[in-house]
Short mmCIF file of C-alpha atoms and ligand atoms in Angstrom, two decimals:
data_model
loop_
_atom_site.label_atom_id
_atom_site.label_comp_id
_atom_site.label_asym_id
_atom_site.label_seq_id
_atom_site.Cartn_x
_atom_site.Cartn_y
_atom_site.Cartn_z
CA MET A 52 14.33 0.49 23.12
CA VAL A 53 12.98 -3.05 23.08
CA LEU A 54 15.22 -5.52 21.28
CA ASN A 55 13.79 -7.45 18.37
CA ASP A 56 14.16 -11.20 18.35
CA PRO A 57 17.81 -11.69 17.38
CA ILE A 58 17.36 -15.24 16.09
CA HIS A 59 17.19 -15.35 12.32
CA VAL A 60 15.92 -18.56 10.72
CA HIS A 61 15.70 -18.33 6.95
CA GLY A 62 12.20 -19.21 5.80
CA GLN A 63 10.66 -18.40 9.18
CA GLU A 64 10.93 -14.62 9.21
CA TRP A 65 7.98 -12.96 10.97
CA TRP A 66 6.77 -11.17 7.84
CA ARG A 67 6.17 -14.32 5.80
CA HIS A 68 2.84 -15.01 7.55
CA ALA A 69 2.13 -11.63 9.10
CA VAL A 70 -1.16 -9.78 8.85
CA THR A 71 -0.24 -6.11 8.56
CA TYR A 72 -2.66 -3.24 9.19
CA GLN A 73 -2.18 -0.05 7.20
CA ILE A 74 -2.57 3.21 9.09
CA TYR A 75 -3.17 6.44 7.17
CA PRO A 76 -2.04 8.85 9.92
CA ARG A 77 -4.19 11.87 9.14
CA SER A 78 -7.34 9.73 9.28
CA PHE A 79 -6.69 7.19 12.03
CA ALA A 80 -6.82 8.97 15.40
CA ASP A 81 -6.42 12.62 16.35
CA GLY A 82 -4.49 13.05 19.62
CA ASN A 83 -4.51 16.85 19.85
CA GLY A 84 -7.96 17.79 18.54
CA ASP A 85 -6.92 19.76 15.44
CA GLY A 86 -9.08 17.58 13.21
CA VAL A 87 -6.11 15.72 11.67
CA GLY A 88 -4.86 12.37 12.95
CA ASP A 89 -1.35 12.23 14.42
CA VAL A 90 1.37 10.01 15.86
CA PRO A 91 0.26 10.21 19.52
CA GLY A 92 -3.25 9.33 18.29
CA ILE A 93 -1.87 6.18 16.67
CA THR A 94 0.05 5.21 19.82
CA SER A 95 -3.09 5.58 21.92
CA ARG A 96 -4.96 3.12 19.68
CA LEU A 97 -2.28 0.41 19.41
CA PRO A 98 -4.00 -1.81 22.02
CA TYR A 99 -7.04 -1.88 19.71
CA LEU A 100 -4.84 -3.29 16.93
CA ARG A 101 -3.27 -5.86 19.24
CA ASP A 102 -6.79 -6.98 20.24
CA LEU A 103 -7.86 -7.07 16.59
CA GLY A 104 -5.16 -9.70 16.14
CA VAL A 105 -2.77 -8.18 13.58
CA ASP A 106 0.97 -8.74 13.73
CA ALA A 107 2.29 -5.47 12.31
CA VAL A 108 1.35 -1.96 11.31
CA TRP A 109 2.46 -0.11 8.21
CA ILE A 110 2.20 3.63 8.74
CA SER A 111 1.82 5.92 5.71
CA PRO A 112 4.27 8.85 5.73
CA SER A 113 4.42 11.30 8.62
CA TYR A 114 7.69 13.03 7.63
CA THR A 115 8.03 16.79 7.32
CA SER A 116 5.95 17.68 4.28
CA PRO A 117 3.87 20.50 2.82
CA GLN A 118 1.09 17.84 2.53
CA LYS A 119 0.38 18.41 -1.14
CA ASP A 120 -0.03 14.64 -1.42
CA HIS A 121 -0.62 14.09 2.31
CA GLY A 122 2.94 13.22 3.14
CA TYR A 123 3.93 11.36 -0.05
CA ASP A 124 5.76 14.62 -0.77
CA VAL A 125 8.62 14.54 1.71
CA ALA A 126 10.58 17.69 2.56
CA ASP A 127 12.76 16.06 5.25
CA TYR A 128 13.20 12.28 5.56
CA PHE A 129 14.82 12.63 9.00
CA ASP A 130 12.00 14.30 10.90
CA ILE A 131 8.26 14.13 11.67
CA ASP A 132 5.91 16.87 10.47
CA PRO A 133 4.67 19.09 13.35
CA LEU A 134 1.15 18.32 12.09
CA PHE A 135 1.72 14.71 13.21
CA GLY A 136 4.02 15.23 16.20
CA THR A 137 7.73 14.96 16.92
CA LEU A 138 10.55 12.45 16.55
CA GLY A 139 10.09 11.75 20.26
CA ASP A 140 6.45 10.79 19.53
CA ALA A 141 7.67 8.41 16.80
CA ASP A 142 10.13 6.81 19.23
CA GLU A 143 7.32 6.35 21.74
CA LEU A 144 5.12 4.76 19.09
CA LEU A 145 7.87 2.28 18.18
CA GLU A 146 8.50 1.42 21.80
CA ARG A 147 4.83 0.94 22.67
CA ALA A 148 4.20 -1.15 19.54
CA HIS A 149 7.10 -3.43 20.37
CA GLU A 150 5.89 -3.80 23.96
CA LEU A 151 2.55 -4.95 22.55
CA GLY A 152 4.24 -7.40 20.18
CA LEU A 153 3.49 -5.39 17.04
CA LYS A 154 6.08 -4.79 14.30
CA VAL A 155 6.24 -1.36 12.68
CA ILE A 156 6.74 -0.80 8.94
CA VAL A 157 7.69 2.74 7.95
CA ASP A 158 6.69 4.20 4.58
CA LEU A 159 9.69 5.23 2.47
CA VAL A 160 9.22 7.58 -0.50
CA PRO A 161 12.34 7.36 -2.71
CA ASN A 162 11.00 8.08 -6.21
CA HIS A 163 10.52 11.79 -5.62
CA THR A 164 10.95 14.45 -2.96
CA SER A 165 8.68 17.37 -2.21
CA SER A 166 9.45 20.51 -4.18
CA ASP A 167 10.04 22.01 -0.70
CA HIS A 168 12.96 19.62 -0.08
CA ALA A 169 16.29 21.44 0.36
CA TRP A 170 17.69 19.59 -2.68
CA PHE A 171 14.97 20.82 -5.02
CA GLN A 172 15.14 24.35 -3.70
CA ALA A 173 18.93 24.27 -4.28
CA ALA A 174 18.36 22.88 -7.79
CA LEU A 175 16.05 25.76 -8.68
CA ALA A 176 18.52 28.31 -7.32
CA ALA A 177 21.61 26.78 -8.93
CA GLY A 178 20.32 26.74 -12.50
CA PRO A 179 20.83 24.57 -15.62
CA GLY A 180 23.86 22.28 -15.79
CA SER A 181 24.57 22.45 -12.03
CA PRO A 182 25.26 19.42 -9.80
CA GLU A 183 22.18 20.48 -7.80
CA ARG A 184 19.93 20.02 -10.87
CA ALA A 185 21.61 16.67 -11.57
CA ARG A 186 19.85 15.11 -8.56
CA TYR A 187 16.54 15.47 -10.44
CA LEU A 188 15.52 15.00 -14.07
CA PHE A 189 15.79 18.45 -15.60
CA ARG A 190 15.82 18.65 -19.41
CA ASP A 191 15.83 21.35 -22.10
CA SER A 192 13.04 21.34 -24.65
CA GLU A 193 12.15 24.07 -27.13
CA ASP A 194 8.59 23.19 -28.01
CA GLY A 195 6.62 21.74 -25.11
CA PRO A 196 7.47 18.93 -22.67
CA PRO A 197 10.57 16.78 -23.43
CA ASN A 198 8.45 13.63 -23.98
CA ASN A 199 4.84 12.38 -24.02
CA TRP A 200 4.74 10.91 -20.51
CA MET A 201 1.64 11.56 -18.43
CA SER A 202 1.52 12.13 -14.68
CA VAL A 203 -0.31 9.40 -12.72
CA PHE A 204 -2.40 12.29 -11.38
CA GLY A 205 -3.31 13.55 -14.87
CA GLY A 206 -1.76 16.03 -17.27
CA PRO A 207 1.82 16.09 -18.59
CA ALA A 208 4.57 14.65 -16.38
CA TRP A 209 6.73 17.75 -16.95
CA THR A 210 6.68 21.28 -15.56
CA GLN A 211 8.74 24.19 -16.87
CA VAL A 212 10.74 26.41 -14.52
CA GLU A 213 11.52 30.09 -14.98
CA ASP A 214 14.79 29.63 -16.87
CA GLY A 215 13.04 27.44 -19.45
CA GLN A 216 14.16 23.96 -18.31
CA TRP A 217 11.59 21.24 -17.59
CA TYR A 218 11.60 18.76 -14.69
CA LEU A 219 9.97 15.35 -14.59
CA HIS A 220 7.26 14.48 -12.06
CA LEU A 221 5.44 11.17 -12.52
CA PHE A 222 2.99 12.43 -9.87
CA ASP A 223 2.14 16.02 -8.88
CA SER A 224 4.32 18.96 -9.93
CA SER A 225 5.12 19.32 -6.20
CA GLN A 226 6.75 15.84 -6.35
CA PRO A 227 9.85 16.13 -8.60
CA ASP A 228 11.37 12.74 -9.55
CA LEU A 229 14.91 12.09 -8.35
CA ASP A 230 17.61 10.92 -10.78
CA TRP A 231 18.55 7.51 -9.39
CA ARG A 232 21.47 7.31 -11.86
CA ASN A 233 23.15 9.94 -9.68
CA PRO A 234 25.05 8.11 -6.87
CA GLU A 235 24.34 10.91 -4.38
CA VAL A 236 20.67 9.93 -4.42
CA GLY A 237 21.31 6.29 -3.52
CA ASP A 238 23.69 7.29 -0.76
CA MET A 239 21.17 9.65 0.80
CA PHE A 240 18.54 6.90 0.96
CA VAL A 241 20.93 4.47 2.64
CA ASP A 242 21.30 7.13 5.34
CA VAL A 243 17.50 7.36 5.57
CA LEU A 244 17.16 3.59 5.92
CA ARG A 245 19.78 3.47 8.69
CA PHE A 246 18.21 6.42 10.51
CA TRP A 247 14.88 4.60 10.88
CA LEU A 248 16.40 1.14 11.38
CA ASP A 249 18.47 2.55 14.25
CA ARG A 250 15.28 3.92 15.81
CA GLY A 251 13.73 0.44 15.68
CA ALA A 252 11.73 0.28 12.44
CA ASP A 253 11.06 -3.36 11.50
CA GLY A 254 10.74 -2.67 7.81
CA PHE A 255 9.86 -0.31 5.00
CA ARG A 256 7.00 -0.09 2.58
CA VAL A 257 8.68 1.29 -0.53
CA ASP A 258 6.51 3.81 -2.37
CA VAL A 259 6.49 3.61 -6.19
CA ALA A 260 9.19 0.93 -6.01
CA HIS A 261 8.96 0.24 -9.76
CA GLY A 262 9.57 3.89 -10.69
CA LEU A 263 13.01 4.87 -9.40
CA LEU A 264 14.89 4.23 -12.64
CA LYS A 265 13.57 5.44 -15.97
CA GLU A 266 14.80 4.29 -19.37
CA GLU A 267 17.91 6.45 -19.70
CA SER A 268 16.94 8.02 -23.04
CA LEU A 269 13.64 9.29 -21.57
CA ARG A 270 12.14 8.38 -24.95
CA ASP A 271 8.43 8.73 -25.75
CA GLN A 272 6.05 6.02 -24.54
CA VAL A 273 4.80 4.06 -27.55
CA VAL A 274 1.04 4.36 -27.43
CA GLU A 275 -1.38 2.13 -29.33
CA HIS A 276 -3.17 3.90 -32.15
CA GLY A 277 -6.29 5.66 -30.93
CA LYS A 278 -5.26 5.58 -27.26
CA THR A 279 -3.68 8.28 -25.13
CA ALA A 280 -0.47 7.80 -23.19
CA SER A 281 -1.32 6.35 -19.80
CA SER A 282 0.37 6.24 -16.53
CA ASP A 283 0.54 2.85 -14.86
CA ALA A 284 -0.93 -0.58 -14.22
CA ARG A 285 -3.79 0.83 -12.14
CA ASP A 286 -5.35 1.84 -15.44
CA LEU A 287 -5.71 -1.86 -16.19
CA ALA A 288 -8.42 -2.31 -13.55
CA ASP A 289 -11.21 -2.31 -16.13
CA VAL A 290 -9.48 -4.71 -18.53
CA PRO A 291 -10.16 -8.44 -17.91
CA LEU A 292 -6.98 -10.45 -17.28
CA VAL A 293 -7.30 -12.39 -20.52
CA GLU A 294 -7.51 -9.21 -22.59
CA ARG A 295 -4.46 -7.52 -21.12
CA THR A 296 -1.47 -7.03 -23.38
CA GLU A 297 1.95 -5.85 -22.23
CA ARG A 298 2.32 -2.18 -22.83
CA ASP A 299 5.31 0.03 -23.38
CA GLU A 300 6.42 1.63 -20.11
CA PRO A 301 9.81 3.37 -20.39
CA MET A 302 9.07 5.13 -17.07
CA TRP A 303 8.43 1.97 -15.00
CA ASP A 304 9.99 -1.33 -14.00
CA GLN A 305 13.44 -0.91 -15.56
CA PRO A 306 15.99 -3.70 -14.93
CA GLU A 307 18.44 -1.33 -13.16
CA VAL A 308 15.94 -0.65 -10.35
CA HIS A 309 16.76 -4.06 -8.90
CA ASP A 310 20.33 -2.97 -8.10
CA VAL A 311 18.85 -0.47 -5.65
CA TYR A 312 17.04 -3.21 -3.76
CA ARG A 313 20.10 -5.49 -3.74
CA ARG A 314 21.97 -2.69 -1.99
CA TRP A 315 19.13 -2.12 0.49
CA HIS A 316 18.95 -5.86 1.17
CA GLU A 317 22.59 -5.69 2.26
CA VAL A 318 21.90 -2.68 4.50
CA LEU A 319 18.99 -4.42 6.25
CA SER A 320 20.85 -7.71 6.64
CA LYS A 321 23.29 -6.04 9.04
CA TYR A 322 20.45 -5.50 11.53
CA ASP A 323 18.88 -8.12 13.80
CA GLY A 324 15.21 -9.07 13.84
CA ASP A 325 14.53 -9.87 10.16
CA ARG A 326 13.94 -6.29 9.02
CA MET A 327 11.98 -6.28 5.78
CA LEU A 328 11.09 -4.38 2.59
CA VAL A 329 7.72 -4.49 0.82
CA ALA A 330 7.39 -3.06 -2.68
CA GLU A 331 4.56 -0.91 -3.91
CA ALA A 332 5.10 -1.80 -7.55
CA TRP A 333 2.19 -1.56 -9.98
CA THR A 334 3.79 -3.92 -12.48
CA GLN A 335 1.97 -5.57 -15.34
CA SER A 336 2.24 -9.28 -14.50
CA PRO A 337 2.83 -11.67 -11.57
CA GLU A 338 6.26 -12.43 -13.07
CA SER A 339 7.36 -8.80 -13.09
CA MET A 340 6.07 -8.42 -9.51
CA ALA A 341 8.06 -11.49 -8.44
CA ARG A 342 11.31 -9.99 -9.72
CA TYR A 343 11.20 -7.56 -6.77
CA ILE A 344 11.26 -10.41 -4.26
CA ARG A 345 14.18 -12.43 -5.56
CA GLU A 346 16.24 -13.74 -2.65
CA ASP A 347 18.75 -10.88 -2.59
CA GLU A 348 16.14 -8.11 -3.03
CA MET A 349 12.95 -7.26 -1.16
CA SER A 350 10.98 -9.47 1.19
CA GLN A 351 7.52 -8.85 -0.28
CA ALA A 352 5.62 -6.98 -2.98
CA PHE A 353 1.97 -5.99 -2.80
CA ASN A 354 -0.06 -8.30 -4.97
CA PHE A 355 -2.22 -5.74 -6.74
CA ALA A 356 -3.59 -8.33 -9.17
CA TRP A 357 -5.71 -9.63 -6.26
CA LEU A 358 -7.02 -6.13 -5.53
CA LEU A 359 -7.69 -5.39 -9.21
CA ALA A 360 -9.62 -8.63 -9.80
CA PRO A 361 -13.37 -8.16 -10.29
CA TRP A 362 -15.93 -10.33 -8.47
CA SER A 363 -15.34 -13.42 -10.58
CA ALA A 364 -14.38 -16.97 -9.60
CA SER A 365 -12.29 -17.49 -12.71
CA GLU A 366 -10.37 -14.22 -12.27
CA PHE A 367 -9.75 -14.90 -8.55
CA THR A 368 -8.58 -18.43 -9.37
CA GLU A 369 -6.27 -17.18 -12.09
CA VAL A 370 -4.75 -14.59 -9.75
CA ILE A 371 -4.20 -17.21 -7.03
CA THR A 372 -2.51 -19.75 -9.31
CA GLY A 373 -0.55 -17.09 -11.23
CA THR A 374 0.70 -15.48 -8.02
CA LEU A 375 1.76 -18.73 -6.38
CA ALA A 376 3.58 -19.93 -9.51
CA ALA A 377 5.42 -16.62 -9.96
CA THR A 378 6.46 -16.27 -6.31
CA GLU A 379 7.49 -19.92 -6.03
CA ALA A 380 9.72 -19.51 -9.09
CA VAL A 381 11.81 -16.96 -7.16
CA HIS A 382 11.47 -18.77 -3.77
CA GLY A 383 9.50 -15.77 -2.54
CA SER A 384 6.48 -15.31 -0.29
CA PRO A 385 3.15 -14.08 -1.68
CA THR A 386 1.05 -11.24 -0.25
CA TRP A 387 -2.66 -10.46 -0.56
CA VAL A 388 -4.37 -7.10 -0.31
CA LEU A 389 -7.87 -5.79 -1.09
CA SER A 390 -7.81 -2.13 -0.04
CA ASN A 391 -5.43 0.72 0.64
CA HIS A 392 -5.41 4.53 0.68
CA ASP A 393 -5.23 4.73 -3.14
CA VAL A 394 -8.23 2.66 -4.24
CA ASP A 395 -11.99 2.60 -3.66
CA ARG A 396 -12.80 0.53 -0.58
CA HIS A 397 -13.57 -3.06 -1.56
CA VAL A 398 -17.09 -3.13 -0.07
CA SER A 399 -17.94 -0.44 -2.63
CA ARG A 400 -15.96 -2.03 -5.47
CA TYR A 401 -17.99 -5.21 -5.02
CA GLY A 402 -21.27 -3.32 -5.35
CA GLY A 403 -21.78 -1.64 -1.96
CA GLY A 404 -24.62 -2.20 0.52
CA ALA A 405 -25.38 -5.66 1.89
CA THR A 406 -24.09 -7.43 -1.23
CA GLY A 407 -20.85 -5.44 -1.26
CA LEU A 408 -20.25 -6.16 2.43
CA ALA A 409 -21.00 -9.89 2.06
CA ARG A 410 -18.58 -10.12 -0.86
CA ALA A 411 -15.93 -8.08 0.92
CA LYS A 412 -16.04 -10.39 3.95
CA ALA A 413 -15.95 -13.45 1.72
CA ALA A 414 -12.94 -12.23 -0.29
CA THR A 415 -11.20 -11.33 2.98
CA LEU A 416 -11.76 -14.80 4.37
CA VAL A 417 -10.24 -16.36 1.24
CA MET A 418 -7.26 -14.00 1.39
CA LEU A 419 -6.62 -14.84 5.05
CA ALA A 420 -6.45 -18.55 4.23
CA LEU A 421 -3.94 -18.26 1.39
CA PRO A 422 -0.24 -18.96 1.94
CA GLY A 423 1.81 -15.85 2.68
CA SER A 424 0.94 -12.59 4.30
CA ALA A 425 -2.07 -10.26 4.16
CA TYR A 426 -2.45 -6.49 4.33
CA LEU A 427 -5.55 -4.78 5.76
CA TYR A 428 -6.44 -1.10 5.39
CA GLN A 429 -7.78 0.87 8.35
CA GLY A 430 -11.56 0.80 8.55
CA GLU A 431 -12.08 -2.32 6.45
CA GLU A 432 -12.56 -4.24 9.72
CA LEU A 433 -15.57 -1.95 10.31
CA GLY A 434 -17.01 -2.63 6.84
CA LEU A 435 -16.61 1.01 5.80
CA GLU A 436 -17.63 2.00 2.28
CA GLN A 437 -16.14 4.57 -0.05
CA VAL A 438 -17.54 8.02 0.84
CA ASP A 439 -18.73 10.46 -1.79
CA VAL A 440 -16.78 13.44 -0.42
CA ALA A 441 -18.29 16.86 -1.20
CA PRO A 442 -16.08 18.71 -3.71
CA GLU A 443 -15.22 21.49 -1.25
CA PHE A 444 -13.54 18.95 1.07
CA ARG A 445 -11.57 17.05 -1.60
CA GLN A 446 -7.82 17.47 -1.33
CA ASP A 447 -6.36 14.69 -3.49
CA PRO A 448 -3.96 16.14 -6.11
CA PHE A 449 -5.59 13.73 -8.58
CA TRP A 450 -8.87 15.62 -8.07
CA LEU A 451 -7.11 18.98 -8.32
CA ARG A 452 -5.39 17.98 -11.60
CA THR A 453 -8.23 16.08 -13.31
CA GLY A 454 -11.52 17.19 -11.77
CA GLU A 455 -12.35 13.52 -11.10
CA PRO A 456 -13.27 12.48 -7.52
CA GLY A 457 -9.92 10.86 -6.63
CA ARG A 458 -8.96 9.07 -3.43
CA ASP A 459 -10.36 11.21 -0.59
CA GLY A 460 -13.37 8.90 -0.26
CA CYS A 461 -11.29 6.04 1.19
CA ARG A 462 -9.44 8.41 3.55
CA VAL A 463 -12.34 9.60 5.72
CA PRO A 464 -11.43 9.56 9.46
CA ILE A 465 -12.19 6.40 11.40
CA PRO A 466 -15.33 6.36 13.58
CA TRP A 467 -14.36 5.12 17.04
CA SER A 468 -17.34 5.83 19.30
CA GLY A 469 -20.38 7.98 19.99
CA ASP A 470 -23.53 8.88 18.08
CA GLU A 471 -22.36 11.78 15.99
CA PRO A 472 -19.31 13.04 14.13
CA PRO A 473 -16.41 13.13 14.85
CA PHE A 474 -17.22 9.76 16.46
CA GLY A 475 -14.34 9.88 18.94
CA PHE A 476 -11.79 10.52 16.19
CA GLY A 477 -10.33 13.31 18.36
CA PRO A 478 -10.72 14.62 21.90
CA THR A 479 -12.93 17.56 20.85
CA ALA A 480 -16.20 17.88 19.00
CA GLY A 481 -14.61 19.74 16.06
CA GLN A 482 -15.04 18.48 12.53
CA PRO A 483 -12.22 16.33 11.13
CA TRP A 484 -10.45 17.33 7.90
CA ILE A 485 -13.05 15.38 5.90
CA PRO A 486 -16.54 15.15 7.42
CA GLN A 487 -17.72 11.65 8.30
CA PRO A 488 -21.15 10.39 7.14
CA THR A 489 -23.70 10.50 9.98
CA GLU A 490 -24.69 6.88 9.17
CA TRP A 491 -21.35 5.80 10.53
CA ALA A 492 -22.91 5.98 14.02
CA ALA A 493 -23.84 2.32 13.54
CA LEU A 494 -20.32 1.39 12.39
CA THR A 495 -18.14 2.80 15.17
CA VAL A 496 -15.68 0.51 16.93
CA ALA A 497 -17.68 0.93 20.15
CA ALA A 498 -20.96 0.00 18.41
CA GLN A 499 -19.46 -3.11 16.83
CA GLU A 500 -17.29 -4.36 19.68
CA GLY A 501 -20.02 -5.97 21.72
CA ASP A 502 -21.96 -7.34 18.74
CA PRO A 503 -21.00 -10.89 17.75
CA GLY A 504 -22.64 -10.36 14.33
CA SER A 505 -20.60 -7.25 13.46
CA THR A 506 -17.93 -6.95 10.80
CA LEU A 507 -15.40 -6.16 13.52
CA SER A 508 -16.24 -9.38 15.38
CA PHE A 509 -15.90 -11.28 12.10
CA TYR A 510 -12.40 -9.86 11.53
CA ARG A 511 -11.34 -10.66 15.09
CA ALA A 512 -12.60 -14.22 14.82
CA ALA A 513 -11.03 -14.76 11.39
CA LEU A 514 -7.66 -13.40 12.50
CA ALA A 515 -7.73 -15.59 15.61
CA ALA A 516 -8.70 -18.68 13.60
CA ARG A 517 -6.02 -17.91 11.03
CA ARG A 518 -3.35 -17.90 13.71
CA THR A 519 -4.07 -21.51 14.51
CA PHE A 520 -3.66 -22.84 10.99
CA ALA A 521 -2.43 -20.36 8.39
CA THR A 522 0.99 -19.95 9.94
CA THR A 523 1.68 -23.66 10.30
CA SER A 524 -0.03 -25.24 7.30
CA GLY A 525 2.77 -24.85 4.79
CA ASP A 526 2.73 -22.96 1.52
CA GLU A 527 1.18 -25.63 -0.71
CA ILE A 528 -2.41 -25.47 -1.86
CA GLU A 529 -4.39 -27.75 -4.14
CA MET A 530 -7.03 -26.08 -6.30
CA LEU A 531 -10.38 -27.93 -6.36
CA ASP A 532 -13.00 -27.82 -9.10
CA LEU A 533 -16.42 -27.23 -7.51
CA GLY A 534 -17.97 -25.45 -10.50
CA ALA A 535 -17.44 -22.39 -12.67
CA ASP A 536 -18.68 -19.88 -10.07
CA VAL A 537 -16.66 -21.29 -7.20
CA VAL A 538 -13.12 -20.68 -5.98
CA ALA A 539 -11.99 -23.70 -3.96
CA PHE A 540 -8.72 -25.01 -2.62
CA ARG A 541 -7.33 -27.26 0.06
CA ARG A 542 -4.47 -26.14 2.27
CA ASP A 543 -3.29 -28.89 4.59
CA ALA A 544 -6.35 -29.90 6.67
CA VAL A 545 -8.47 -26.91 5.65
CA THR A 546 -10.72 -26.57 2.60
CA VAL A 547 -11.63 -23.05 1.49
CA VAL A 548 -14.70 -22.43 -0.68
CA LEU A 549 -15.97 -19.12 -2.09
CA ASN A 550 -19.25 -18.83 -3.99
CA CYS A 551 -19.12 -16.00 -6.53
CA GLY A 552 -22.28 -17.15 -8.29
CA ALA A 553 -25.95 -16.29 -7.73
CA GLU A 554 -27.11 -19.78 -6.57
CA PRO A 555 -26.17 -21.76 -3.45
CA VAL A 556 -23.59 -24.51 -4.06
CA ASP A 557 -23.12 -27.87 -2.34
CA LEU A 558 -20.31 -28.02 0.16
CA PRO A 559 -17.81 -30.84 0.60
CA ALA A 560 -17.93 -32.63 3.97
CA GLY A 561 -16.24 -30.95 6.90
CA GLU A 562 -16.74 -28.99 10.06
CA VAL A 563 -17.14 -25.22 9.61
CA LEU A 564 -14.11 -23.48 11.09
CA MET A 565 -15.01 -19.96 9.94
CA ALA A 566 -17.63 -18.54 7.58
CA SER A 567 -18.24 -15.06 6.19
CA GLY A 568 -22.05 -15.48 6.45
CA ALA A 569 -24.72 -18.01 7.39
CA VAL A 570 -23.86 -21.50 6.08
CA GLY A 571 -25.99 -24.65 6.11
CA ALA A 572 -25.63 -27.76 3.97
CA THR A 573 -25.04 -25.42 1.05
CA LEU A 574 -22.92 -22.31 0.63
CA PRO A 575 -25.05 -19.23 -0.24
CA ALA A 576 -24.08 -16.71 -2.92
CA ASP A 577 -21.38 -14.17 -1.96
CA THR A 578 -20.15 -16.29 0.94
CA ALA A 579 -16.90 -18.06 1.81
CA VAL A 580 -16.15 -20.82 4.30
CA TRP A 581 -13.19 -22.63 5.85
CA LEU A 582 -13.94 -26.31 6.43
CA GLN A 583 -11.91 -28.76 8.43
C1 GLC B 278 2.00 5.81 -4.14
C2 GLC B 278 1.18 6.14 -2.91
C3 GLC B 278 0.22 7.23 -3.27
C4 GLC B 278 0.99 8.45 -3.67
C5 GLC B 278 1.96 8.13 -4.80
C6 GLC B 278 2.98 9.20 -4.98
O1 GLC B 278 1.26 5.28 -5.16
O2 GLC B 278 0.57 4.99 -2.43
O3 GLC B 278 -0.66 7.54 -2.23
O4 GLC B 278 0.12 9.44 -4.10
O5 GLC B 278 2.69 6.95 -4.55
O6 GLC B 278 3.90 9.17 -3.92
#
């Protein structure tokens, strides 16, 4: 195993400025030709990621799992699912990544297990009142579910078992929530952390980090008159920032959850190489997000406010200033993210087609210039759009529970090469688990690699340019007022300008370091630039 850098300098940990690339294993690269991506597939493509210019990879779960939520339903935290490979394959991936200078962030799923997990099976067998049931949230209730909570995937958050008790699942019924007030649960996860740290993991992305502890009473959610109970902050996407009011969330973001991360901080601090934790916490405000990255807790939290912001200069500006103020208040480092495996791809969110792509590249360029670290989602460097997956291929539990399209459309396998599906996704010509659009022939890695005008070339150039200034320019920025439709700031010697309006805007003086589109004396609509 390759040793990580043993020198720890507070404030200079690798993750503070890292660009991390998210891999969704079943859709990244298929090593064995069964139509589903796997761990050897990932290892074979690591040189591509090194050449792209990222610093780290975060790999969505590949543990043993019945795949009801594609691995976010873990049946064994200490093994790899045969669908994806073996523990030996995971060791090889870690070793190869480290040889290439890439850090590896493992996905950890502590809020719930799979219903196939030995603990849940034991809980069902042991019956009401048993210590086995006490690892989950089983409750009695005579007339319907014990409270009004809704699953994030639709429908009630409770399912009844044969003997009449109900168990809580904030997600699918195959994902029972653990009771984090039971010390056995915390102890098991410390073992999980150490297992993967010992194998060389550089950090953990913590799934549903804001959900582990529920308000102890499990009381009803107070719902505004005329509205239905809702699940989490993702539902806020359609509400402009200024109109958002705090809502009652007894299932999320409880103060006691922070004790868990203080304990994990201690566990990680015993290892060399600045191991890290990044929270997936859909909290309601920058301040509540920042509580997860206080100095004795996690290293980072995904900044979903940036991803939820619509195409609007004032909203982007508010997110930037709000994020920096909140993270500075806790001496933390900000992160920026536009896409992941749970949301519509940002080219499509910004309108799709040429406009969507221009905006996506512009927002990316702004994100890569901001202080802190950035997260990319596989395929965004190819400019991929959300795919309208035919109903017979949809597998997302959200679709199965609600009948709404769900998240399969951002999880379509990556097109690597060739003129027709599966575009080099696997070694055989068989169809991947979701069919790829035939138009992706023009968007394969091979098609874009040699083309200086391609989205892939843009990402490579931006990541290379970022290396030379974003990691050394300090964390201070000064916002500039260049008009209502413009986001503008100066960071050290670089001025960043984004035009969200319909008309070109005048640019301040400076040499163009990087641009997301053609730039002359003025900055066209839907374009961003770095000036020096
Ligand atoms: C997180 C994951 C998502 C998963 C859910 C339940 O939000 O990102 O993909 O479905 O947790 O684990």
